[in-house]
mmCIF file of C-alpha atoms in Angstrom:
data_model
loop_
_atom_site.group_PDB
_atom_site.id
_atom_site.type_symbol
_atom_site.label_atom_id
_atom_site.label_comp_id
_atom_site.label_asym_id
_atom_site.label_seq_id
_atom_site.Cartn_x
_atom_site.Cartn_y
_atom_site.Cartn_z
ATOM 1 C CA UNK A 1 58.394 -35.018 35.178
ATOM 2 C CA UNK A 2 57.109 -37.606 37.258
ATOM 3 C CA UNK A 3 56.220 -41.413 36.673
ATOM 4 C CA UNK A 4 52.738 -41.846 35.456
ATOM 5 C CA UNK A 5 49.878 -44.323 37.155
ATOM 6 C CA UNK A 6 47.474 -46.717 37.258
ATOM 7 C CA UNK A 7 44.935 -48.767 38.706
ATOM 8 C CA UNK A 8 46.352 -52.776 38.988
ATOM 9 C CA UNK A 9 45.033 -55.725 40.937
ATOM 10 C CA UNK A 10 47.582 -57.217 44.191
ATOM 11 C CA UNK A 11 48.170 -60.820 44.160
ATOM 12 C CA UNK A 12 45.252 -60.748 47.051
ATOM 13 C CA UNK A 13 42.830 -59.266 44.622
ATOM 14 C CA UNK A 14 42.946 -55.117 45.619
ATOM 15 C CA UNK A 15 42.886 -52.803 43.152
ATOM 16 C CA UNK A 16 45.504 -50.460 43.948
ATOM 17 C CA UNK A 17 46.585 -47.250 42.369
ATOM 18 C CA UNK A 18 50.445 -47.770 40.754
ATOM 19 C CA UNK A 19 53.322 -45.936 39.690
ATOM 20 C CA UNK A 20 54.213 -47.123 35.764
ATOM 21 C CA UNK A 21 57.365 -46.032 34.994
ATOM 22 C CA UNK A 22 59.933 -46.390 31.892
ATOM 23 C CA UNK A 23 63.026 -47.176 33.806
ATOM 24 C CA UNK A 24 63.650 -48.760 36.883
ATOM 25 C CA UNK A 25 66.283 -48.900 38.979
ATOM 26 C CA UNK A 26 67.349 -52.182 40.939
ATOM 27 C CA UNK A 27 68.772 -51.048 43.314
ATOM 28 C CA UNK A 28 70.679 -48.000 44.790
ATOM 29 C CA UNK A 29 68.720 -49.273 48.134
ATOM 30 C CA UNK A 30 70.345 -52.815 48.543
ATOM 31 C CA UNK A 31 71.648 -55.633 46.098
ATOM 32 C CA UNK A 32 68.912 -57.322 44.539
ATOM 33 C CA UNK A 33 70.875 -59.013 41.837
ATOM 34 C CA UNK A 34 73.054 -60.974 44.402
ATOM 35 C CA UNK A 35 70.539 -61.530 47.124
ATOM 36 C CA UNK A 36 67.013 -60.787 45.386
ATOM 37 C CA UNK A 37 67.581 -61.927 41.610
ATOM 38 C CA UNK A 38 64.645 -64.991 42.253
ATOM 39 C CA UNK A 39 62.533 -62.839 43.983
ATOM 40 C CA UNK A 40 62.732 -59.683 41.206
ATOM 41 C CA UNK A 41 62.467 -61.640 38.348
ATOM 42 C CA UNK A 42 59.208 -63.576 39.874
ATOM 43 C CA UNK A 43 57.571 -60.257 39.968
ATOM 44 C CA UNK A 44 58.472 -59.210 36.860
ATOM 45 C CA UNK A 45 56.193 -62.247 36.080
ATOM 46 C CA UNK A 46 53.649 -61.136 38.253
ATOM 47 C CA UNK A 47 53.762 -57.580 37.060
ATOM 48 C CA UNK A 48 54.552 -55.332 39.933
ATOM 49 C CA UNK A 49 56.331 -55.052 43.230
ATOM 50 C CA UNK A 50 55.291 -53.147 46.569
ATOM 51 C CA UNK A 51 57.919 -50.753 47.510
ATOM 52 C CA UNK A 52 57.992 -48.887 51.494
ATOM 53 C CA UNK A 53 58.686 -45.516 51.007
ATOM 54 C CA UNK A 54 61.769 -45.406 53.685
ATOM 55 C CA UNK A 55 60.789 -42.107 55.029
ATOM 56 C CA UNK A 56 57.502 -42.336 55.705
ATOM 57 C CA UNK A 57 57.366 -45.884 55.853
ATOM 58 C CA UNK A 58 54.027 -46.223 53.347
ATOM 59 C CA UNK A 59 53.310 -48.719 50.918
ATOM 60 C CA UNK A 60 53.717 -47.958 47.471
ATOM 61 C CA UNK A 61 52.942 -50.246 44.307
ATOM 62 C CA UNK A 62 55.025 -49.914 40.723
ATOM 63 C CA UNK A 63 53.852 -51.951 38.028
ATOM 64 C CA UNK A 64 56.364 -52.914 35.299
ATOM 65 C CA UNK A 65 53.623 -52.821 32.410
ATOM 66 C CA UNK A 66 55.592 -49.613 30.914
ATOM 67 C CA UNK A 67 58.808 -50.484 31.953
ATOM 68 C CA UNK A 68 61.526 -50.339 29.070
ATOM 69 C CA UNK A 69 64.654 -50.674 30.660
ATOM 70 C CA UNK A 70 66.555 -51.858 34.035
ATOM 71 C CA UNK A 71 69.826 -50.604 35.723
ATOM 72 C CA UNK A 72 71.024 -53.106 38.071
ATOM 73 C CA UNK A 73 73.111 -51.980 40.766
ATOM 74 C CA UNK A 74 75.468 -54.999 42.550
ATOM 75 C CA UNK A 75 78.927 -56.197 43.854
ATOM 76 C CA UNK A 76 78.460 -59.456 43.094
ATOM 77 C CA UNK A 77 75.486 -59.832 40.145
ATOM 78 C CA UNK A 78 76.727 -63.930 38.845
ATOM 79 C CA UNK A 79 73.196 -64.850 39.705
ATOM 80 C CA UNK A 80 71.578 -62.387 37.685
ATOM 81 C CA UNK A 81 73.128 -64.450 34.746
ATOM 82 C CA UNK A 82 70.550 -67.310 34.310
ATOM 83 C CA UNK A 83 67.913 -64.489 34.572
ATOM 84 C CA UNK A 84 69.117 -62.364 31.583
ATOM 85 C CA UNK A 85 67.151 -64.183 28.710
ATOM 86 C CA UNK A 86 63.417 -63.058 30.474
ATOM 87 C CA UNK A 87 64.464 -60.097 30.050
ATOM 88 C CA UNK A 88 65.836 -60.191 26.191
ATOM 89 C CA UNK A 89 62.192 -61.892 25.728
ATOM 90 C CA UNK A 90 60.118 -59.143 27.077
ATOM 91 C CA UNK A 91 61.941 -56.646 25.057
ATOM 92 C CA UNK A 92 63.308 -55.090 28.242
ATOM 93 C CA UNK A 93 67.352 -53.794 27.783
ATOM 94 C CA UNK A 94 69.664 -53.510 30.739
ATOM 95 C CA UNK A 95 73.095 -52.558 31.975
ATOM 96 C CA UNK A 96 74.098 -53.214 35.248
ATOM 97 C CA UNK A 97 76.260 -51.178 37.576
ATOM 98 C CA UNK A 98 79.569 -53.195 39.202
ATOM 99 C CA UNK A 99 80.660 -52.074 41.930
ATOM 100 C CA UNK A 100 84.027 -53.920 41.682
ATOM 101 C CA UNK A 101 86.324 -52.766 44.748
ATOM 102 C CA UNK A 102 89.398 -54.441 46.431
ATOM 103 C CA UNK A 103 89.381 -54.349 49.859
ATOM 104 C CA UNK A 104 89.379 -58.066 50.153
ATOM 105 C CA UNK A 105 92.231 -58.102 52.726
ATOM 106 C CA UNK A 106 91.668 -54.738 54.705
ATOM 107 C CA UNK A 107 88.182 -56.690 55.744
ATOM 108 C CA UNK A 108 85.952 -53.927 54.999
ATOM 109 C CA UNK A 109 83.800 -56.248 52.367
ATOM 110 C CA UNK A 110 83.791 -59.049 54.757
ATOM 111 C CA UNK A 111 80.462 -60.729 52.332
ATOM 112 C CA UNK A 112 82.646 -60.522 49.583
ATOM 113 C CA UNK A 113 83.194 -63.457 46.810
ATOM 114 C CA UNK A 114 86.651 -63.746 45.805
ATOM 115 C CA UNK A 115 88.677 -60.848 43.493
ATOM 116 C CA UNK A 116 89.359 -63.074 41.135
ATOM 117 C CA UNK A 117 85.632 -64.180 41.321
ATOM 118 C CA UNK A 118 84.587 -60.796 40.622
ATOM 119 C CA UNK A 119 86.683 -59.696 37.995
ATOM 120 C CA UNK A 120 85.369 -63.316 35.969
ATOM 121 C CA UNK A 121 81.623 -62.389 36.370
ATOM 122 C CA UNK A 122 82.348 -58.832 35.128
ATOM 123 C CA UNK A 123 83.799 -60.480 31.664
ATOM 124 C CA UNK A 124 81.517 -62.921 31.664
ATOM 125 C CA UNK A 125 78.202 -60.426 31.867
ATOM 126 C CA UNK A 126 80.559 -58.259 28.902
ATOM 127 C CA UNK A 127 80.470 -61.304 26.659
ATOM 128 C CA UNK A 128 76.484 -61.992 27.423
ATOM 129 C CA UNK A 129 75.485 -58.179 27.025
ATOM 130 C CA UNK A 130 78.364 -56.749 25.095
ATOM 131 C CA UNK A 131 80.378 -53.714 25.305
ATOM 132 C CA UNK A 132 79.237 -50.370 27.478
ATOM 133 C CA UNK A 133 76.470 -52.644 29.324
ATOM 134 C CA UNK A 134 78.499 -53.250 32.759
ATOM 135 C CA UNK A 135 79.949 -50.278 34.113
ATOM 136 C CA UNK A 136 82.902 -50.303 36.701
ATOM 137 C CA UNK A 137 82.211 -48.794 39.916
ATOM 138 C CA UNK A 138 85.257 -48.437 42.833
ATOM 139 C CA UNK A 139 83.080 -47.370 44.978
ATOM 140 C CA UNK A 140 83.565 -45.780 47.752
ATOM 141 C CA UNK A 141 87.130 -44.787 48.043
ATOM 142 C CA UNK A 142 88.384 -45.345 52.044
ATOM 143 C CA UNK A 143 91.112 -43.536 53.637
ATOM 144 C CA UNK A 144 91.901 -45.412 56.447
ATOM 145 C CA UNK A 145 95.716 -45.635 59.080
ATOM 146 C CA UNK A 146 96.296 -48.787 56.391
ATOM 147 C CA UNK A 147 95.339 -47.300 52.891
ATOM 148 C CA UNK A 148 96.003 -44.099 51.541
ATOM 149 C CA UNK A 149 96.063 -43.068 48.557
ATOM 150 C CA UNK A 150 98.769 -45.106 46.601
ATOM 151 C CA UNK A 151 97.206 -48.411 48.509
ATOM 152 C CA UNK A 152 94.257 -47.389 46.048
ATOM 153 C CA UNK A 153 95.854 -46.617 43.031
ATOM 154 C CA UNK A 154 97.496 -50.104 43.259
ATOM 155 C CA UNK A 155 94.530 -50.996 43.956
ATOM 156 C CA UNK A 156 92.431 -49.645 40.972
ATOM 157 C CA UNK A 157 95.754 -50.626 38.883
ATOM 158 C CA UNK A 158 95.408 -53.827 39.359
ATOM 159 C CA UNK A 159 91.647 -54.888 38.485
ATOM 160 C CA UNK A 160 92.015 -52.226 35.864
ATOM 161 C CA UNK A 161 94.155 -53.770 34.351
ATOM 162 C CA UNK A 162 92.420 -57.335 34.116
ATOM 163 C CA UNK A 163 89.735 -55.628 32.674
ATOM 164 C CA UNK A 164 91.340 -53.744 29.867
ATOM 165 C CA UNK A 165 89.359 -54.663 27.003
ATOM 166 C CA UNK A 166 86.212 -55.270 28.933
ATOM 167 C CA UNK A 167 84.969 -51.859 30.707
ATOM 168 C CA UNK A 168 85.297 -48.483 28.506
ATOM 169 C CA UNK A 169 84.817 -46.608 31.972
ATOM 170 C CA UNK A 170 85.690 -46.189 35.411
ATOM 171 C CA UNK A 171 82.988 -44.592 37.743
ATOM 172 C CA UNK A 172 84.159 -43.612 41.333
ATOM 173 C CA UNK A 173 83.060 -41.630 44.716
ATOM 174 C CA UNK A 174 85.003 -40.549 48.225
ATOM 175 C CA UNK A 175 83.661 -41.776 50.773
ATOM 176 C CA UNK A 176 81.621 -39.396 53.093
ATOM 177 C CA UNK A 177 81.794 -41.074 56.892
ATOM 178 C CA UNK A 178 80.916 -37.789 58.850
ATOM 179 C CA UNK A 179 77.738 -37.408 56.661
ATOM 180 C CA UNK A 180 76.466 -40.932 57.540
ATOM 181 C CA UNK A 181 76.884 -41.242 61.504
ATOM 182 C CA UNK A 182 75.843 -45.368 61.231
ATOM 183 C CA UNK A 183 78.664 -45.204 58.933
ATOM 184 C CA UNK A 184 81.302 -43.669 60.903
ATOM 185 C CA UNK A 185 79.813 -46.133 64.101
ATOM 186 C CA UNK A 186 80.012 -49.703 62.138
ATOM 187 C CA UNK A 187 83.528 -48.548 61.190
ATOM 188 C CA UNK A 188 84.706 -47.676 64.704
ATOM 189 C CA UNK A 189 83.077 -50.736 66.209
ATOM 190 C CA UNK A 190 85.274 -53.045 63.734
ATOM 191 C CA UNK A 191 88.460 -51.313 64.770
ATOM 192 C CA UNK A 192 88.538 -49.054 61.070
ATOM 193 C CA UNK A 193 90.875 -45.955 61.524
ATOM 194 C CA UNK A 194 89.004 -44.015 58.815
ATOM 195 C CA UNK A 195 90.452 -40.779 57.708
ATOM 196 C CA UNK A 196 88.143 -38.374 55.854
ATOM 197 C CA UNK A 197 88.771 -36.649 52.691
ATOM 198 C CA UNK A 198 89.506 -33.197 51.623
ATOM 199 C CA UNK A 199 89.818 -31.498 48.178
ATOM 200 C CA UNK A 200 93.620 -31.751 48.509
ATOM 201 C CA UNK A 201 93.479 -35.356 49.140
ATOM 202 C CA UNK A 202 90.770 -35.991 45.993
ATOM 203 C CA UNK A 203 92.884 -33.387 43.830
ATOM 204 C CA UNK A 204 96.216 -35.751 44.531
ATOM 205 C CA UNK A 205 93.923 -38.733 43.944
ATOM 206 C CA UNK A 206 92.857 -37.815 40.667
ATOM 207 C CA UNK A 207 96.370 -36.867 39.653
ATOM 208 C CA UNK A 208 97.174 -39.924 40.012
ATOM 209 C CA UNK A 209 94.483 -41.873 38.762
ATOM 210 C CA UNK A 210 94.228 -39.249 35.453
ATOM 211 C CA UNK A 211 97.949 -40.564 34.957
ATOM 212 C CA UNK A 212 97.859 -44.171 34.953
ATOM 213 C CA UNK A 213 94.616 -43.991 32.936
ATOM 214 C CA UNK A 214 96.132 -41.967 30.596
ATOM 215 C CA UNK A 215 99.114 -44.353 30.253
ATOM 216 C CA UNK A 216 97.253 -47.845 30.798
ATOM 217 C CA UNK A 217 93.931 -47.905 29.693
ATOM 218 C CA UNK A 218 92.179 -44.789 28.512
ATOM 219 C CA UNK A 219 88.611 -45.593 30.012
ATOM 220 C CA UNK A 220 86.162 -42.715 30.534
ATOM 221 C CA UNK A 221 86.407 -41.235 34.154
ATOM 222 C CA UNK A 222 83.858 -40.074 36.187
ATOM 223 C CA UNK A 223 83.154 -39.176 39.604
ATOM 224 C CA UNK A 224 79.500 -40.516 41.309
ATOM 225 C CA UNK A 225 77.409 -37.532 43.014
ATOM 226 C CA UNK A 226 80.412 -35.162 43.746
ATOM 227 C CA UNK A 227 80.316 -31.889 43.766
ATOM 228 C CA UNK A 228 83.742 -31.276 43.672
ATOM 229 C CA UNK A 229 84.872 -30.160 40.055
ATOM 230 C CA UNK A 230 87.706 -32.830 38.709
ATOM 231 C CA UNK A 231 87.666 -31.696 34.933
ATOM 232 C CA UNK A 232 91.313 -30.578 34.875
ATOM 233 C CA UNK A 233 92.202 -34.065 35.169
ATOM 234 C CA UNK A 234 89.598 -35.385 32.376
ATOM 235 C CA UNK A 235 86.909 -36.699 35.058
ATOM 236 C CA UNK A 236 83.285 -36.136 34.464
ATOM 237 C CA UNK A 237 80.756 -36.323 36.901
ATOM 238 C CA UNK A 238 78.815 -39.435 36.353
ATOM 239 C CA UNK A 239 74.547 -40.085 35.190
ATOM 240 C CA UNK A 240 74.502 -43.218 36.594
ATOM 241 C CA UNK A 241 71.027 -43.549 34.906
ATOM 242 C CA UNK A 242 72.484 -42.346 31.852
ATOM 243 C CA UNK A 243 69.920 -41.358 29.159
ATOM 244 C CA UNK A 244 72.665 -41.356 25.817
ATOM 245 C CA UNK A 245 74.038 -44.747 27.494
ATOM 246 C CA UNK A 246 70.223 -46.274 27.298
ATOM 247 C CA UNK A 247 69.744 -44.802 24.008
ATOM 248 C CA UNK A 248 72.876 -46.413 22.438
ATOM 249 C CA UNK A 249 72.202 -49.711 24.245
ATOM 250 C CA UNK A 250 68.131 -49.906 22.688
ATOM 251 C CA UNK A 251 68.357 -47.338 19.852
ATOM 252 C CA UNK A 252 65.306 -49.764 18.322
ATOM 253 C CA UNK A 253 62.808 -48.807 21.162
ATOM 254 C CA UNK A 254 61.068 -46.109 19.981
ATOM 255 C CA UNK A 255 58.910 -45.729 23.151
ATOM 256 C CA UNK A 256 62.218 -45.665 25.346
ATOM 257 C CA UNK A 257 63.457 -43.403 22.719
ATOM 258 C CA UNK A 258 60.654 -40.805 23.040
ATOM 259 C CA UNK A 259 60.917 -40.882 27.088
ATOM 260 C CA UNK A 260 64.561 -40.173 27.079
ATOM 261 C CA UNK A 261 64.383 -37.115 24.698
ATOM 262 C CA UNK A 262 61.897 -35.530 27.057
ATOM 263 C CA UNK A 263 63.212 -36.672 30.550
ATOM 264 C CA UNK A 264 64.290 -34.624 32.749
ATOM 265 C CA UNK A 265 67.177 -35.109 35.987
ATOM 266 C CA UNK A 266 65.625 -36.898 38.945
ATOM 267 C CA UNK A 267 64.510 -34.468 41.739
ATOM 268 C CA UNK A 268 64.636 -37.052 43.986
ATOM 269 C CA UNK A 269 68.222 -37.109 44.207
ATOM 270 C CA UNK A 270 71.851 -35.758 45.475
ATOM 271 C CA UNK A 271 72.288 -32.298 44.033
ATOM 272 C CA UNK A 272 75.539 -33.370 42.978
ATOM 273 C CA UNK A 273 73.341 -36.266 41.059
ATOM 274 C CA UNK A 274 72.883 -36.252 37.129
ATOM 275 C CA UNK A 275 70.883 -39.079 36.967
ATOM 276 C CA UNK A 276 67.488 -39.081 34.602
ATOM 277 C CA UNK A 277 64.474 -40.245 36.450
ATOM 278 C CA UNK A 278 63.874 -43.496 37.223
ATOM 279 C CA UNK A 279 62.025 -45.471 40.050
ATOM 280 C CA UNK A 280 63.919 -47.266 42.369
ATOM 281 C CA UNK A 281 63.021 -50.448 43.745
ATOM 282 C CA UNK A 282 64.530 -51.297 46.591
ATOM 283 C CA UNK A 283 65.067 -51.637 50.669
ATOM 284 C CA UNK A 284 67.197 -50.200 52.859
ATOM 285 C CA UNK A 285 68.564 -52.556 55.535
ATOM 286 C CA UNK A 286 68.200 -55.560 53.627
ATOM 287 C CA UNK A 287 71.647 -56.167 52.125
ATOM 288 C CA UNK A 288 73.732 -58.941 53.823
ATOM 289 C CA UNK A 289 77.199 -58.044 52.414
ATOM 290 C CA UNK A 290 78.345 -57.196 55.375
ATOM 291 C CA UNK A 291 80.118 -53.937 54.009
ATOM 292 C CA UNK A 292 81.688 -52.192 56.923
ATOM 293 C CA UNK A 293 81.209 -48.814 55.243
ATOM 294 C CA UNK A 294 77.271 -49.104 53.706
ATOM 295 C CA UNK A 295 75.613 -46.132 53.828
ATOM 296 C CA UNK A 296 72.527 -48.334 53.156
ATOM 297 C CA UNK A 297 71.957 -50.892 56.094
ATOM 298 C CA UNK A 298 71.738 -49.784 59.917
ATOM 299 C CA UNK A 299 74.271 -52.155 60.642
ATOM 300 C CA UNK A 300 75.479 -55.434 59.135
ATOM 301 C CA UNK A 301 73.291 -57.467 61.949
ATOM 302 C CA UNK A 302 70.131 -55.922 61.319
ATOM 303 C CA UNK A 303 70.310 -56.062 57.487
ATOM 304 C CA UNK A 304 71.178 -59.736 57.859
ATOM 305 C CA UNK A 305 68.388 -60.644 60.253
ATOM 306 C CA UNK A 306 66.020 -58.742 57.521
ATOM 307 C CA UNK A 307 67.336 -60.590 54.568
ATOM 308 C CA UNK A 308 66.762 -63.867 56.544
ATOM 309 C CA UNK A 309 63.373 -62.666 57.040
ATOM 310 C CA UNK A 310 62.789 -62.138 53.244
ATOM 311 C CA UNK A 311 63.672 -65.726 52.800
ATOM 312 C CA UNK A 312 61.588 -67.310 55.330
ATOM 313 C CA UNK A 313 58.700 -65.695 53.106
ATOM 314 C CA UNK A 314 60.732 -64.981 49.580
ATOM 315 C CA UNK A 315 57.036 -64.730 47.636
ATOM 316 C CA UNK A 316 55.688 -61.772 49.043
ATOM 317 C CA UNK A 317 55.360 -58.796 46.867
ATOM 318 C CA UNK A 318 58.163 -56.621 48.537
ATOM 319 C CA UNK A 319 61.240 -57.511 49.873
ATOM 320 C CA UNK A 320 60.732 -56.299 53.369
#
């Protein structure tokens, strides 16, 4: 299956050939709800964005006429909030994926608002959308000389339980340094002793996390594009674009409903990947979090330096 097109005219006054699709995705790339909310939601206006294909570095357009649903992606989406009601107007649903970690003194999200902060918006975004339509996301899990694995359980424990009552689920990865050599770099060059994982070490993690979710909160768990099999301890592997979770949230849409009975997992993907297809939106080196371990930006200079670009010019039709 792949996203159908069409002719559209640029804000210069080209007319371009477009992806349309159903569902979007904002952003696996970079954080467009904390950084890029203004920008995003002025092109919704407008009716498309230009996205740079980061491989081959080629323009692309995607127009938003079909579009029938978001997933936002952030750490920190508060100002997404005043946004929300454009898209209740246009008949477009949401749910937004929070990647809600704890590593505020270990220095690893140095961009970071406050915990506390965090764990506020997340309620507060439950209360506007309701239940199942923000997703909790520890994510990645680090290993480093100063956390192991209890350091994250008490970790997990501890914003898990602030959000009992808020969050039926609890979506998580291991982080893969050696895979991503900027990765393994950034963290060196900020002093991180990182420690890698192996199935031993994700087996006794999920031991442990199976048991105090069993005896705390009972949220759905579920493991983000791993391979490794975790179903002895009840965790799934994760569709982060999750066709029955867009169905339950718009079960009214009949044109959303007809695209998700036919569509198929996105090719474009991990293999370890469930997700249905969607088209993402978004840059890579353009978010100025600052997160020591991104698999996503160069390095924390260069994807600063970019997003201050963006904002010298925030109206252009891409963000970069």
């Amino acid at each position: 299956m792949k996203h159908s097109s069409t002719n559209i005219t640029t804000d210069d006054g080209q007319q371009v050939q477009s992806q349309v699709p159903v569902i979007v995705s904002a952003s696996r790339a970079t954080d467009i709800p904390a950084f890029y909310a203004d920008w995003f939601f002025e092109r919704l206006r407008k009716g498309y964005v230009r996205w740079r294909n980061p491989f081959s570095g080629r323009g692309n357009y995607v127009s938003f006429a079909n579009t029938r649903f978001i997933v936002f992606w952030s750490k920190n989406p508060a100002p997404l909030i005043p946004y929300l009601p454009i898209l209740r107007d246009k008949g477009i649903g949401c749910y937004i994926q929070f990647t809600l970690n704890d590593y505020e003194t270990d220095g690893l999200e140095p961009g970071m608002p406050a915990l506390q902060h965090r764990i506020d918006t997340f309620k507060r975004l439950v209360d506007i959308l309701g239940a199942g339509s923000v997703i909790w996301r520890f994510d990645p899990l680090i290993l480093t000389d100063k956390i192991d694995i209890e350091n994250l359980i008490a970790k997990i424990s501890n914003i898990g339980d602030k959000l009992k009552g808020y969050t039926e689920k609890l979506v998580f990865s291991f982080a893969d340094i050696d895979g991503y050599r900027k990765v393994g770099r950034n963290l060196s060059l900020a002093g991180v002793n990182y420690r890698e994982w192996d199935e031993a070490l994700m087996h006794r993690f999920a031991a442990r996390l199976s048991e105090i979710n069993f005896k705390r909160w009972g949220n759905t768990l579920a493991t983000c594009a791993e391979p490794i099999d975790l179903s002895e301890y009840g965790i799934e592997h994760n569709r982060c674009i999750d066709p029955d979770l867009i169905a339950h949230l718009s079960p009214n849409d009949a044109t959303l409903q007809n695209f998700l009975y036919n569509a198929k997992t996105d090719s474009g993907q991990r293999k370890a990947c469930g997700c249905i297809l969607s088209k993402d939106i978004g840059a890579y080196n353009t978010c100025p979090h600052g997160c020591l371990y991104c698999y996503a930006n160069t390095s924390p200079a260069s994807a600063t330096a970019n997003y201050r670009t963006h904002r010298n010019n925030p109206h252009l039709d891409s963000i970069l």
